[in-house]
Amino acid sequence: MDEIDREILRELQNDGRLSNQELAQRVGLTPSPCMRRVRQLEQDGVIQGYRAVIDPEAVERSFEVLVSIEVKRDREVVEAFEAALQEIPDIIEAYRLFGSPGCLLRIAVADLRAYERLWIEKLTALTGVTEVNSQIIMKRIKEPRGLPVFSPTASG
């Protein structure tokens, strides 16, 4: 991957709806080689997809909670737990962690009442769960904007 590929990635992370013409102009290429590079980045799995960023309030999901969960440390239990997480749409991110807590979730629901219902009906009922701790997000200070894409010799 060269610096032009990295610039393509930076531009597409900033605006995934750029036309190929506009992208090519921004990275200093003509449209045809630019399109070849984008397609190659997609084929190589570097670009994994394109998404719209949605206002949580517009879809009644502005109440966000970070939840740490302890799960019994047994392979089958952990696998069942992780499979069950996939079936809960309110969980928008989930991470298995080293150490304690064993799992960290980011949840988006309408309000406190909706979160309480999710906590009672789903989270505490998951297989192997021994502890659930919730931290309500007061304010998002930095929005996710993609990964920093620098050359290996540059420091970010």
PDB file of C-alpha atoms in Angstrom:
ATOM      1  CA  MET A   1       0.000   0.000   0.000  1.00  0.00           C
ATOM      2  CA  ASP A   2       1.467   3.316  -1.027  1.00  0.00           C
ATOM      3  CA  GLU A   3       0.723   6.899  -0.004  1.00  0.00           C
ATOM      4  CA  ILE A   4      -1.906   7.337  -2.747  1.00  0.00           C
ATOM      5  CA  ASP A   5      -3.829   4.317  -1.403  1.00  0.00           C
ATOM      6  CA  ARG A   6      -3.615   5.815   2.072  1.00  0.00           C
ATOM      7  CA  GLU A   7      -4.914   9.143   0.774  1.00  0.00           C
ATOM      8  CA  ILE A   8      -7.804   7.334  -0.941  1.00  0.00           C
ATOM      9  CA  LEU A   9      -8.638   5.669   2.385  1.00  0.00           C
ATOM     10  CA  ARG A  10      -8.494   8.984   4.266  1.00  0.00           C
ATOM     11  CA  GLU A  11     -10.783  10.664   1.739  1.00  0.00           C
ATOM     12  CA  LEU A  12     -13.299   7.810   1.686  1.00  0.00           C
ATOM     13  CA  GLN A  13     -13.418   7.683   5.487  1.00  0.00           C
ATOM     14  CA  ASN A  14     -14.239  11.394   5.485  1.00  0.00           C
ATOM     15  CA  ASP A  15     -16.882  11.028   2.771  1.00  0.00           C
ATOM     16  CA  GLY A  16     -17.789   7.580   1.453  1.00  0.00           C
ATOM     17  CA  ARG A  17     -20.152   9.136  -1.089  1.00  0.00           C
ATOM     18  CA  LEU A  18     -17.455  10.897  -3.091  1.00  0.00           C
ATOM     19  CA  SER A  19     -17.808  10.285  -6.788  1.00  0.00           C
ATOM     20  CA  ASN A  20     -14.852   8.576  -8.404  1.00  0.00           C
ATOM     21  CA  GLN A  21     -14.227  11.804 -10.334  1.00  0.00           C
ATOM     22  CA  GLU A  22     -14.037  13.881  -7.133  1.00  0.00           C
ATOM     23  CA  LEU A  23     -11.941  11.249  -5.331  1.00  0.00           C
ATOM     24  CA  ALA A  24      -9.489  11.065  -8.236  1.00  0.00           C
ATOM     25  CA  GLN A  25      -9.141  14.838  -8.252  1.00  0.00           C
ATOM     26  CA  ARG A  26      -8.499  14.966  -4.502  1.00  0.00           C
ATOM     27  CA  VAL A  27      -5.776  12.303  -4.603  1.00  0.00           C
ATOM     28  CA  GLY A  28      -4.120  13.535  -7.800  1.00  0.00           C
ATOM     29  CA  LEU A  29      -5.091  10.721 -10.171  1.00  0.00           C
ATOM     30  CA  THR A  30      -7.208  10.409 -13.275  1.00  0.00           C
ATOM     31  CA  PRO A  31     -10.536   8.580 -12.741  1.00  0.00           C
ATOM     32  CA  SER A  32      -9.579   5.241 -14.306  1.00  0.00           C
ATOM     33  CA  PRO A  33      -6.515   4.450 -12.150  1.00  0.00           C
ATOM     34  CA  CYS A  34      -8.337   5.794  -9.103  1.00  0.00           C
ATOM     35  CA  MET A  35     -11.226   3.373  -9.679  1.00  0.00           C
ATOM     36  CA  ARG A  36      -8.772   0.479 -10.135  1.00  0.00           C
ATOM     37  CA  ARG A  37      -7.121   1.312  -6.815  1.00  0.00           C
ATOM     38  CA  VAL A  38     -10.462   1.564  -4.972  1.00  0.00           C
ATOM     39  CA  ARG A  39     -11.609  -1.765  -6.412  1.00  0.00           C
ATOM     40  CA  GLN A  40      -8.311  -3.381  -5.433  1.00  0.00           C
ATOM     41  CA  LEU A  41      -8.618  -2.016  -1.876  1.00  0.00           C
ATOM     42  CA  GLU A  42     -12.139  -3.480  -1.750  1.00  0.00           C
ATOM     43  CA  GLN A  43     -11.027  -6.861  -3.137  1.00  0.00           C
ATOM     44  CA  ASP A  44      -8.134  -7.010  -0.673  1.00  0.00           C
ATOM     45  CA  GLY A  45     -10.560  -6.415   2.199  1.00  0.00           C
ATOM     46  CA  VAL A  46      -8.920  -3.130   3.175  1.00  0.00           C
ATOM     47  CA  ILE A  47     -12.207  -1.330   2.458  1.00  0.00           C
ATOM     48  CA  GLN A  48     -14.775  -3.525   4.149  1.00  0.00           C
ATOM     49  CA  GLY A  49     -17.919  -1.554   3.358  1.00  0.00           C
ATOM     50  CA  TYR A  50     -19.673   1.788   3.229  1.00  0.00           C
ATOM     51  CA  ARG A  51     -22.197   3.074   5.769  1.00  0.00           C
ATOM     52  CA  ALA A  52     -24.394   6.046   6.475  1.00  0.00           C
ATOM     53  CA  VAL A  53     -23.863   7.829   9.802  1.00  0.00           C
ATOM     54  CA  ILE A  54     -27.292   8.272  11.398  1.00  0.00           C
ATOM     55  CA  ASP A  55     -28.381  10.803  13.999  1.00  0.00           C
ATOM     56  CA  PRO A  56     -29.329   8.672  17.061  1.00  0.00           C
ATOM     57  CA  GLU A  57     -32.119  11.075  18.027  1.00  0.00           C
ATOM     58  CA  ALA A  58     -33.748  10.681  14.609  1.00  0.00           C
ATOM     59  CA  VAL A  59     -34.204   6.948  15.257  1.00  0.00           C
ATOM     60  CA  GLU A  60     -34.896   7.228  18.998  1.00  0.00           C
ATOM     61  CA  ARG A  61     -31.549   5.732  20.061  1.00  0.00           C
ATOM     62  CA  SER A  62     -29.900   8.673  21.818  1.00  0.00           C
ATOM     63  CA  PHE A  63     -29.635   7.008  25.255  1.00  0.00           C
ATOM     64  CA  GLU A  64     -26.270   5.224  25.165  1.00  0.00           C
ATOM     65  CA  VAL A  65     -24.803   2.996  27.837  1.00  0.00           C
ATOM     66  CA  LEU A  66     -21.423   1.303  28.197  1.00  0.00           C
ATOM     67  CA  VAL A  67     -21.915  -2.040  29.888  1.00  0.00           C
ATOM     68  CA  SER A  68     -19.205  -4.224  31.329  1.00  0.00           C
ATOM     69  CA  ILE A  69     -20.131  -7.844  31.777  1.00  0.00           C
ATOM     70  CA  GLU A  70     -18.384 -10.672  33.545  1.00  0.00           C
ATOM     71  CA  VAL A  71     -18.992 -14.070  32.014  1.00  0.00           C
ATOM     72  CA  LYS A  72     -18.064 -17.468  33.404  1.00  0.00           C
ATOM     73  CA  ARG A  73     -14.664 -18.353  31.895  1.00  0.00           C
ATOM     74  CA  ASP A  74     -15.678 -21.492  30.060  1.00  0.00           C
ATOM     75  CA  ARG A  75     -15.248 -21.892  26.296  1.00  0.00           C
ATOM     76  CA  GLU A  76     -18.765 -23.181  25.582  1.00  0.00           C
ATOM     77  CA  VAL A  77     -20.352 -20.553  27.843  1.00  0.00           C
ATOM     78  CA  VAL A  78     -18.376 -17.740  26.204  1.00  0.00           C
ATOM     79  CA  GLU A  79     -19.299 -18.969  22.715  1.00  0.00           C
ATOM     80  CA  ALA A  80     -22.996 -19.179  23.640  1.00  0.00           C
ATOM     81  CA  PHE A  81     -22.847 -15.743  25.253  1.00  0.00           C
ATOM     82  CA  GLU A  82     -21.206 -14.167  22.186  1.00  0.00           C
ATOM     83  CA  ALA A  83     -23.725 -15.811  19.847  1.00  0.00           C
ATOM     84  CA  ALA A  84     -26.585 -14.461  21.968  1.00  0.00           C
ATOM     85  CA  LEU A  85     -25.171 -10.918  21.744  1.00  0.00           C
ATOM     86  CA  GLN A  86     -25.546 -11.075  17.963  1.00  0.00           C
ATOM     87  CA  GLU A  87     -29.318 -11.436  18.402  1.00  0.00           C
ATOM     88  CA  ILE A  88     -29.795  -8.239  20.449  1.00  0.00           C
ATOM     89  CA  PRO A  89     -30.065  -5.259  18.069  1.00  0.00           C
ATOM     90  CA  ASP A  90     -29.726  -2.695  20.894  1.00  0.00           C
ATOM     91  CA  ILE A  91     -26.097  -3.796  21.309  1.00  0.00           C
ATOM     92  CA  ILE A  92     -24.278  -1.758  18.682  1.00  0.00           C
ATOM     93  CA  GLU A  93     -20.733  -2.767  19.638  1.00  0.00           C
ATOM     94  CA  ALA A  94     -19.341  -5.660  21.668  1.00  0.00           C
ATOM     95  CA  TYR A  95     -15.769  -6.493  22.645  1.00  0.00           C
ATOM     96  CA  ARG A  96     -14.230  -9.459  24.436  1.00  0.00           C
ATOM     97  CA  LEU A  97     -11.476  -8.127  26.688  1.00  0.00           C
ATOM     98  CA  PHE A  98      -8.391  -9.536  28.339  1.00  0.00           C
ATOM     99  CA  GLY A  99      -8.732  -9.445  32.098  1.00  0.00           C
ATOM    100  CA  SER A 100     -11.698  -7.993  33.896  1.00  0.00           C
ATOM    101  CA  PRO A 101     -14.330  -7.156  32.799  1.00  0.00           C
ATOM    102  CA  GLY A 102     -14.531  -9.940  30.263  1.00  0.00           C
ATOM    103  CA  CYS A 103     -16.806  -8.077  27.865  1.00  0.00           C
ATOM    104  CA  LEU A 104     -17.646  -4.470  27.050  1.00  0.00           C
ATOM    105  CA  LEU A 105     -20.837  -3.494  25.238  1.00  0.00           C
ATOM    106  CA  ARG A 106     -22.074  -0.248  23.764  1.00  0.00           C
ATOM    107  CA  ILE A 107     -25.844  -0.092  23.798  1.00  0.00           C
ATOM    108  CA  ALA A 108     -28.190   2.455  22.203  1.00  0.00           C
ATOM    109  CA  VAL A 109     -31.834   2.626  23.267  1.00  0.00           C
ATOM    110  CA  ALA A 110     -34.561   5.273  23.511  1.00  0.00           C
ATOM    111  CA  ASP A 111     -34.389   6.086  27.215  1.00  0.00           C
ATOM    112  CA  LEU A 112     -33.698   4.830  30.746  1.00  0.00           C
ATOM    113  CA  ARG A 113     -36.902   2.791  30.846  1.00  0.00           C
ATOM    114  CA  ALA A 114     -35.933   0.974  27.624  1.00  0.00           C
ATOM    115  CA  TYR A 115     -32.478   0.263  29.030  1.00  0.00           C
ATOM    116  CA  GLU A 116     -33.915  -1.041  32.293  1.00  0.00           C
ATOM    117  CA  ARG A 117     -36.166  -3.417  30.326  1.00  0.00           C
ATOM    118  CA  LEU A 118     -33.191  -4.615  28.258  1.00  0.00           C
ATOM    119  CA  TRP A 119     -31.096  -5.054  31.428  1.00  0.00           C
ATOM    120  CA  ILE A 120     -33.765  -7.123  33.172  1.00  0.00           C
ATOM    121  CA  GLU A 121     -35.065  -9.143  30.247  1.00  0.00           C
ATOM    122  CA  LYS A 122     -31.916  -9.753  28.219  1.00  0.00           C
ATOM    123  CA  LEU A 123     -28.557  -8.819  29.731  1.00  0.00           C
ATOM    124  CA  THR A 124     -28.903 -10.437  33.142  1.00  0.00           C
ATOM    125  CA  ALA A 125     -30.531 -13.480  31.522  1.00  0.00           C
ATOM    126  CA  LEU A 126     -27.650 -14.242  29.155  1.00  0.00           C
ATOM    127  CA  THR A 127     -25.911 -17.575  29.643  1.00  0.00           C
ATOM    128  CA  GLY A 128     -22.914 -17.431  31.963  1.00  0.00           C
ATOM    129  CA  VAL A 129     -23.341 -13.805  33.077  1.00  0.00           C
ATOM    130  CA  THR A 130     -22.123 -13.286  36.639  1.00  0.00           C
ATOM    131  CA  GLU A 131     -22.043  -9.476  36.796  1.00  0.00           C
ATOM    132  CA  VAL A 132     -23.422  -6.523  34.791  1.00  0.00           C
ATOM    133  CA  ASN A 133     -22.219  -2.936  35.360  1.00  0.00           C
ATOM    134  CA  SER A 134     -23.702  -0.001  33.486  1.00  0.00           C
ATOM    135  CA  GLN A 135     -22.284   3.427  32.802  1.00  0.00           C
ATOM    136  CA  ILE A 136     -24.565   5.943  31.135  1.00  0.00           C
ATOM    137  CA  ILE A 137     -22.866   8.163  28.592  1.00  0.00           C
ATOM    138  CA  MET A 138     -23.323  11.800  29.558  1.00  0.00           C
ATOM    139  CA  LYS A 139     -21.718  13.336  26.466  1.00  0.00           C
ATOM    140  CA  ARG A 140     -19.837  12.062  23.459  1.00  0.00           C
ATOM    141  CA  ILE A 141     -16.646  14.104  23.310  1.00  0.00           C
ATOM    142  CA  LYS A 142     -15.149  12.622  20.161  1.00  0.00           C
ATOM    143  CA  GLU A 143     -17.149  10.988  17.388  1.00  0.00           C
ATOM    144  CA  PRO A 144     -15.793   7.906  15.639  1.00  0.00           C
ATOM    145  CA  ARG A 145     -14.304   9.171  12.363  1.00  0.00           C
ATOM    146  CA  GLY A 146     -12.457   6.148  11.061  1.00  0.00           C
ATOM    147  CA  LEU A 147      -8.945   4.909  11.538  1.00  0.00           C
ATOM    148  CA  PRO A 148      -5.853   7.085  11.262  1.00  0.00           C
ATOM    149  CA  VAL A 149      -4.195   6.127   7.980  1.00  0.00           C
ATOM    150  CA  PHE A 150      -0.518   7.049   8.030  1.00  0.00           C
ATOM    151  CA  SER A 151       2.490   5.580   6.311  1.00  0.00           C
ATOM    152  CA  PRO A 152       4.463   3.189   8.550  1.00  0.00           C
ATOM    153  CA  THR A 153       7.258   5.737   9.003  1.00  0.00           C
ATOM    154  CA  ALA A 154       4.964   8.630   9.995  1.00  0.00           C
ATOM    155  CA  SER A 155       3.869   9.126  13.563  1.00  0.00           C
ATOM    156  CA  GLY A 156       0.267  10.118  14.157  1.00  0.00           C
TER     157      GLY A 156
END
